[in-house]
PDB file of C-alpha atoms in Angstrom:
ATOM      1  CA  MET A   1      66.401 123.350 132.471  1.00  0.00           C
ATOM      2  CA  THR A   2      62.989 124.603 131.486  1.00  0.00           C
ATOM      3  CA  SER A   3      61.857 123.822 127.973  1.00  0.00           C
ATOM      4  CA  SER A   4      60.455 126.576 125.814  1.00  0.00           C
ATOM      5  CA  TYR A   5      58.444 124.094 123.799  1.00  0.00           C
ATOM      6  CA  LYS A   6      54.672 124.281 123.993  1.00  0.00           C
ATOM      7  CA  LEU A   7      53.404 120.763 124.655  1.00  0.00           C
ATOM      8  CA  THR A   8      49.731 119.909 124.519  1.00  0.00           C
ATOM      9  CA  ARG A   9      49.906 116.119 124.569  1.00  0.00           C
ATOM     10  CA  HIS A  10      49.224 114.334 127.843  1.00  0.00           C
ATOM     11  CA  THR A  11      51.950 111.798 127.147  1.00  0.00           C
ATOM     12  CA  LEU A  12      54.697 114.433 127.349  1.00  0.00           C
ATOM     13  CA  ILE A  13      55.574 116.157 130.597  1.00  0.00           C
ATOM     14  CA  THR A  14      58.499 118.568 130.834  1.00  0.00           C
ATOM     15  CA  LEU A  15      61.027 117.949 133.530  1.00  0.00           C
ATOM     16  CA  ARG A  16      60.383 121.327 135.116  1.00  0.00           C
ATOM     17  CA  SER A  17      57.536 120.095 137.293  1.00  0.00           C
ATOM     18  CA  HIS A  18      59.201 116.814 138.154  1.00  0.00           C
ATOM     19  CA  SER A  19      62.894 117.557 138.557  1.00  0.00           C
ATOM     20  CA  SER A  20      62.705 117.444 142.356  1.00  0.00           C
ATOM     21  CA  ASP A  21      60.922 114.080 142.240  1.00  0.00           C
ATOM     22  CA  TYR A  22      63.587 112.548 140.061  1.00  0.00           C
ATOM     23  CA  HIS A  23      66.631 114.105 141.726  1.00  0.00           C
ATOM     24  CA  VAL A  24      69.557 111.720 141.705  1.00  0.00           C
ATOM     25  CA  GLN A  25      69.633 111.808 145.505  1.00  0.00           C
ATOM     26  CA  ASN A  26      66.035 110.607 145.835  1.00  0.00           C
ATOM     27  CA  PRO A  27      66.436 107.428 147.897  1.00  0.00           C
ATOM     28  CA  GLY A  28      63.178 105.988 146.573  1.00  0.00           C
ATOM     29  CA  ILE A  29      64.759 105.457 143.188  1.00  0.00           C
ATOM     30  CA  PHE A  30      67.552 103.258 144.508  1.00  0.00           C
ATOM     31  CA  LEU A  31      65.773 100.736 146.726  1.00  0.00           C
ATOM     32  CA  SER A  32      67.157  97.819 144.756  1.00  0.00           C
ATOM     33  CA  ARG A  33      70.178  97.117 142.599  1.00  0.00           C
ATOM     34  CA  PRO A  34      68.876  96.096 139.161  1.00  0.00           C
ATOM     35  CA  ARG A  35      71.135  95.174 136.267  1.00  0.00           C
ATOM     36  CA  VAL A  36      72.729  98.329 134.903  1.00  0.00           C
ATOM     37  CA  THR A  37      74.017  99.079 131.439  1.00  0.00           C
ATOM     38  CA  VAL A  38      76.750 101.708 131.671  1.00  0.00           C
ATOM     39  CA  LEU A  39      77.070 103.880 128.593  1.00  0.00           C
ATOM     40  CA  ARG A  40      79.853 106.170 127.559  1.00  0.00           C
ATOM     41  CA  ALA A  41      80.099 108.793 130.290  1.00  0.00           C
ATOM     42  CA  SER A  42      79.892 112.507 129.706  1.00  0.00           C
ATOM     43  CA  ARG A  43      83.159 114.372 129.321  1.00  0.00           C
ATOM     44  CA  GLN A  44      81.989 117.176 131.584  1.00  0.00           C
ATOM     45  CA  THR A  45      81.330 117.733 135.243  1.00  0.00           C
ATOM     46  CA  ARG A  46      78.300 119.850 136.080  1.00  0.00           C
ATOM     47  CA  PRO A  47      76.611 120.930 139.291  1.00  0.00           C
ATOM     48  CA  LEU A  48      73.279 119.314 139.982  1.00  0.00           C
ATOM     49  CA  LEU A  49      70.301 120.253 137.793  1.00  0.00           C
ATOM     50  CA  PHE A  50      71.797 123.077 135.791  1.00  0.00           C
ATOM     51  CA  HIS A  51      74.371 123.364 133.038  1.00  0.00           C
ATOM     52  CA  THR A  52      77.707 125.123 133.284  1.00  0.00           C
ATOM     53  CA  SER A  53      80.792 125.469 131.170  1.00  0.00           C
ATOM     54  CA  ALA A  54      83.076 125.294 134.196  1.00  0.00           C
ATOM     55  CA  SER A  55      85.119 122.316 135.372  1.00  0.00           C
ATOM     56  CA  ARG A  56      85.696 120.910 131.905  1.00  0.00           C
ATOM     57  CA  SER A  57      88.092 118.081 131.223  1.00  0.00           C
ATOM     58  CA  ALA A  58      90.998 118.450 128.804  1.00  0.00           C
ATOM     59  CA  LEU A  59      88.889 116.887 126.041  1.00  0.00           C
ATOM     60  CA  GLN A  60      85.907 118.944 124.920  1.00  0.00           C
ATOM     61  CA  ASN A  61      83.126 118.563 122.413  1.00  0.00           C
ATOM     62  CA  ILE A  62      83.962 121.261 119.856  1.00  0.00           C
ATOM     63  CA  PHE A  63      80.358 121.320 118.616  1.00  0.00           C
ATOM     64  CA  GLU A  64      78.996 122.239 122.039  1.00  0.00           C
ATOM     65  CA  THR A  65      78.121 125.804 123.023  1.00  0.00           C
ATOM     66  CA  PRO A  66      78.325 127.203 126.576  1.00  0.00           C
ATOM     67  CA  GLU A  67      74.667 128.211 126.356  1.00  0.00           C
ATOM     68  CA  ARG A  68      73.526 124.654 125.626  1.00  0.00           C
ATOM     69  CA  PRO A  69      75.954 121.892 126.642  1.00  0.00           C
ATOM     70  CA  SER A  70      75.491 118.425 125.187  1.00  0.00           C
ATOM     71  CA  LEU A  71      73.084 116.206 127.105  1.00  0.00           C
ATOM     72  CA  SER A  72      74.003 112.524 127.000  1.00  0.00           C
ATOM     73  CA  ILE A  73      72.771 109.307 128.606  1.00  0.00           C
ATOM     74  CA  VAL A  74      75.192 107.936 131.179  1.00  0.00           C
ATOM     75  CA  LYS A  75      73.423 104.664 132.002  1.00  0.00           C
ATOM     76  CA  LEU A  76      70.051 102.956 132.039  1.00  0.00           C
ATOM     77  CA  ASN A  77      68.395 100.165 133.943  1.00  0.00           C
ATOM     78  CA  GLU A  78      64.918  98.896 134.811  1.00  0.00           C
ATOM     79  CA  ARG A  79      64.429 102.003 136.978  1.00  0.00           C
ATOM     80  CA  GLY A  80      64.984 104.528 134.236  1.00  0.00           C
ATOM     81  CA  PHE A  81      67.619 106.689 132.573  1.00  0.00           C
ATOM     82  CA  HIS A  82      70.573 108.554 134.121  1.00  0.00           C
ATOM     83  CA  LEU A  83      71.558 111.707 132.218  1.00  0.00           C
ATOM     84  CA  SER A  84      74.850 113.572 132.118  1.00  0.00           C
ATOM     85  CA  ASP A  85      73.364 116.473 134.094  1.00  0.00           C
ATOM     86  CA  ARG A  86      72.877 113.951 136.964  1.00  0.00           C
ATOM     87  CA  LEU A  87      69.142 113.756 136.538  1.00  0.00           C
ATOM     88  CA  VAL A  88      67.492 110.335 136.880  1.00  0.00           C
ATOM     89  CA  ILE A  89      64.333 109.869 134.821  1.00  0.00           C
ATOM     90  CA  PRO A  90      61.948 107.024 135.651  1.00  0.00           C
ATOM     91  CA  GLY A  91      60.014 105.866 132.601  1.00  0.00           C
ATOM     92  CA  GLY A  92      60.565 106.927 129.018  1.00  0.00           C
ATOM     93  CA  VAL A  93      62.459 109.992 127.849  1.00  0.00           C
ATOM     94  CA  ILE A  94      62.750 112.098 124.710  1.00  0.00           C
ATOM     95  CA  ILE A  95      65.905 114.159 124.199  1.00  0.00           C
ATOM     96  CA  SER A  96      65.945 116.742 121.432  1.00  0.00           C
ATOM     97  CA  ASP A  97      68.201 119.760 120.996  1.00  0.00           C
ATOM     98  CA  HIS A  98      69.936 118.870 124.295  1.00  0.00           C
ATOM     99  CA  ARG A  99      66.666 119.101 126.234  1.00  0.00           C
ATOM    100  CA  ALA A 100      64.997 116.172 127.962  1.00  0.00           C
ATOM    101  CA  PHE A 101      61.285 115.462 128.273  1.00  0.00           C
ATOM    102  CA  LEU A 102      59.635 112.861 130.437  1.00  0.00           C
ATOM    103  CA  TRP A 103      57.765 110.475 128.114  1.00  0.00           C
ATOM    104  CA  ASP A 104      54.940 108.543 129.753  1.00  0.00           C
ATOM    105  CA  VAL A 105      54.997 105.353 127.677  1.00  0.00           C
ATOM    106  CA  ASP A 106      55.417 101.637 128.290  1.00  0.00           C
ATOM    107  CA  PRO A 107      57.593  99.500 126.028  1.00  0.00           C
ATOM    108  CA  PRO A 108      55.586  97.738 123.303  1.00  0.00           C
ATOM    109  CA  SER A 109      55.176  94.006 123.754  1.00  0.00           C
ATOM    110  CA  PRO A 110      56.946  91.862 121.139  1.00  0.00           C
ATOM    111  CA  ALA A 111      54.836  88.833 122.086  1.00  0.00           C
ATOM    112  CA  THR A 112      51.525  89.893 120.538  1.00  0.00           C
ATOM    113  CA  PRO A 113      50.422  91.740 117.390  1.00  0.00           C
ATOM    114  CA  GLN A 114      48.582  94.136 119.706  1.00  0.00           C
ATOM    115  CA  GLY A 115      51.856  95.176 121.339  1.00  0.00           C
ATOM    116  CA  TRP A 116      51.392  98.655 119.886  1.00  0.00           C
ATOM    117  CA  GLY A 117      47.889  99.063 121.269  1.00  0.00           C
ATOM    118  CA  GLY A 118      47.347 102.611 122.472  1.00  0.00           C
ATOM    119  CA  TRP A 119      50.158 104.002 120.329  1.00  0.00           C
ATOM    120  CA  SER A 120      49.469 106.642 117.708  1.00  0.00           C
ATOM    121  CA  LYS A 121      51.361 109.355 115.884  1.00  0.00           C
ATOM    122  CA  GLU A 122      50.437 111.750 118.684  1.00  0.00           C
ATOM    123  CA  ARG A 123      53.110 110.127 120.836  1.00  0.00           C
ATOM    124  CA  PHE A 124      55.625 111.894 118.592  1.00  0.00           C
ATOM    125  CA  ALA A 125      53.782 115.202 118.169  1.00  0.00           C
ATOM    126  CA  ILE A 126      56.556 117.071 120.005  1.00  0.00           C
ATOM    127  CA  PHE A 127      58.550 116.977 116.779  1.00  0.00           C
ATOM    128  CA  GLU A 128      55.990 119.278 115.175  1.00  0.00           C
ATOM    129  CA  SER A 129      57.061 121.960 117.648  1.00  0.00           C
ATOM    130  CA  VAL A 130      60.819 121.626 118.054  1.00  0.00           C
ATOM    131  CA  SER A 131      63.056 123.925 116.060  1.00  0.00           C
ATOM    132  CA  PRO A 132      65.336 123.025 114.489  1.00  0.00           C
ATOM    133  CA  ARG A 133      63.919 119.581 113.834  1.00  0.00           C
ATOM    134  CA  PRO A 134      66.343 116.698 114.123  1.00  0.00           C
ATOM    135  CA  GLU A 135      67.679 114.985 111.039  1.00  0.00           C
ATOM    136  CA  ILE A 136      67.394 111.586 112.686  1.00  0.00           C
ATOM    137  CA  LEU A 137      65.189 110.204 115.446  1.00  0.00           C
ATOM    138  CA  LEU A 138      66.539 107.125 117.206  1.00  0.00           C
ATOM    139  CA  PHE A 139      63.572 105.209 118.594  1.00  0.00           C
ATOM    140  CA  GLY A 140      64.393 102.730 121.367  1.00  0.00           C
ATOM    141  CA  THR A 141      61.564 100.226 121.871  1.00  0.00           C
ATOM    142  CA  GLY A 142      62.665  98.778 125.220  1.00  0.00           C
ATOM    143  CA  GLN A 143      64.658  95.610 125.789  1.00  0.00           C
ATOM    144  CA  THR A 144      64.053  94.283 122.272  1.00  0.00           C
ATOM    145  CA  VAL A 145      63.484  95.738 118.824  1.00  0.00           C
ATOM    146  CA  VAL A 146      59.776  95.946 117.993  1.00  0.00           C
ATOM    147  CA  PRO A 147      59.041  97.465 114.555  1.00  0.00           C
ATOM    148  CA  PRO A 148      56.462 100.259 114.939  1.00  0.00           C
ATOM    149  CA  PRO A 149      53.292 100.533 112.843  1.00  0.00           C
ATOM    150  CA  ALA A 150      53.741 102.008 109.381  1.00  0.00           C
ATOM    151  CA  ALA A 151      51.495 104.954 110.297  1.00  0.00           C
ATOM    152  CA  ILE A 152      53.940 106.098 112.977  1.00  0.00           C
ATOM    153  CA  LYS A 153      56.978 105.885 110.701  1.00  0.00           C
ATOM    154  CA  GLU A 154      55.118 107.672 107.903  1.00  0.00           C
ATOM    155  CA  TYR A 155      54.086 110.466 110.263  1.00  0.00           C
ATOM    156  CA  VAL A 156      57.636 111.038 111.500  1.00  0.00           C
ATOM    157  CA  SER A 157      58.916 110.924 107.923  1.00  0.00           C
ATOM    158  CA  SER A 158      56.322 113.540 106.909  1.00  0.00           C
ATOM    159  CA  LEU A 159      58.021 115.911 109.359  1.00  0.00           C
ATOM    160  CA  GLY A 160      61.293 115.517 107.494  1.00  0.00           C
ATOM    161  CA  VAL A 161      62.786 113.290 110.189  1.00  0.00           C
ATOM    162  CA  GLN A 162      64.347 109.901 109.551  1.00  0.00           C
ATOM    163  CA  MET A 163      63.349 107.294 112.172  1.00  0.00           C
ATOM    164  CA  ASP A 164      65.767 104.494 113.049  1.00  0.00           C
ATOM    165  CA  VAL A 165      64.346 101.769 115.305  1.00  0.00           C
ATOM    166  CA  MET A 166      66.438  99.709 117.727  1.00  0.00           C
ATOM    167  CA  ASP A 167      66.357  98.506 121.319  1.00  0.00           C
ATOM    168  CA  SER A 168      66.704 101.217 123.963  1.00  0.00           C
ATOM    169  CA  ARG A 169      70.263 100.310 124.997  1.00  0.00           C
ATOM    170  CA  ASN A 170      71.602 100.546 121.451  1.00  0.00           C
ATOM    171  CA  ALA A 171      69.561 103.675 120.767  1.00  0.00           C
ATOM    172  CA  ALA A 172      71.080 105.389 123.817  1.00  0.00           C
ATOM    173  CA  SER A 173      74.636 104.380 122.876  1.00  0.00           C
ATOM    174  CA  THR A 174      74.189 105.475 119.262  1.00  0.00           C
ATOM    175  CA  TYR A 175      72.737 108.802 120.379  1.00  0.00           C
ATOM    176  CA  ASN A 176      75.779 109.461 122.591  1.00  0.00           C
ATOM    177  CA  LEU A 177      78.155 108.784 119.699  1.00  0.00           C
ATOM    178  CA  LEU A 178      76.313 110.936 117.168  1.00  0.00           C
ATOM    179  CA  ILE A 179      75.781 113.854 119.535  1.00  0.00           C
ATOM    180  CA  GLU A 180      79.560 114.033 120.041  1.00  0.00           C
ATOM    181  CA  GLU A 181      79.908 114.434 116.272  1.00  0.00           C
ATOM    182  CA  GLY A 182      77.637 117.462 116.320  1.00  0.00           C
ATOM    183  CA  ARG A 183      74.798 115.740 114.473  1.00  0.00           C
ATOM    184  CA  ARG A 184      71.279 117.168 114.725  1.00  0.00           C
ATOM    185  CA  ILE A 185      69.746 114.121 116.332  1.00  0.00           C
ATOM    186  CA  ALA A 186      67.000 113.208 118.789  1.00  0.00           C
ATOM    187  CA  VAL A 187      66.253 110.062 120.743  1.00  0.00           C
ATOM    188  CA  ALA A 188      62.959 108.653 122.037  1.00  0.00           C
ATOM    189  CA  LEU A 189      63.518 105.870 124.550  1.00  0.00           C
ATOM    190  CA  CYS A 190      60.946 103.486 125.965  1.00  0.00           C
ATOM    191  CA  PRO A 191      61.831 102.182 129.436  1.00  0.00           C
ATOM    192  CA  LEU A 192      63.133  98.638 129.726  1.00  0.00           C
ATOM    193  CA  GLU A 193      60.151  97.698 131.892  1.00  0.00           C
ATOM    194  CA  PRO A 194      56.722  99.336 132.407  1.00  0.00           C
ATOM    195  CA  ILE A 195      57.179 101.996 135.081  1.00  0.00           C
ATOM    196  CA  ASN A 196      55.100 104.838 136.466  1.00  0.00           C
ATOM    197  CA  PRO A 197      57.142 107.996 135.795  1.00  0.00           C
ATOM    198  CA  ARG A 198      55.402 109.929 138.548  1.00  0.00           C
ATOM    199  CA  SER A 199      56.227 107.475 141.329  1.00  0.00           C
ATOM    200  CA  GLY A 200      59.085 105.434 139.897  1.00  0.00           C
ATOM    201  CA  ASP A 201      57.184 102.223 140.715  1.00  0.00           C
ATOM    202  CA  SER A 202      56.645  99.315 138.341  1.00  0.00           C
ATOM    203  CA  ARG A 203      53.231  99.045 136.724  1.00  0.00           C
TER     204      ARG A 203
END
């Protein structure tokens, strides 16, 4: 899917230019077998890399529209995030309005006060452009919960969006549950480990 959002921040890269690199059949992504957290699977079966309303199971999300099926997170591990449209995303990801964006961030370090070095409100500037804006933003900070600086939370709040902070596994699971309820929600997930989203290698 190609996003219609206009992004000007270098930390956000739409999946359009990278979908072939992160195809689920890319053998480079599966060289090892890291620990995997399996989340609640999607209730739909879709062909690779595009959405369809065909081949539905008996149970359907009544809030979903054929034009924009729900996009959920199937599982995550140290290599990245596996989405319900069978896309595998190395590195961080933002999902808003059932559209996914590659998010070039590393998880903040809980060990030092400088763990948020390099972070600013511009990391979340996409939410100035999306319409409609989400009611809630679930922010997953990696393997552990690391409270973000007050300036970041205040910026997101100024956009009329409530930010809830948790680890990335819980953020992904909570997002899947709320999206099934038809809530207007977004999720911003840091990877579990620092990873180069362009190559899929650790950094």
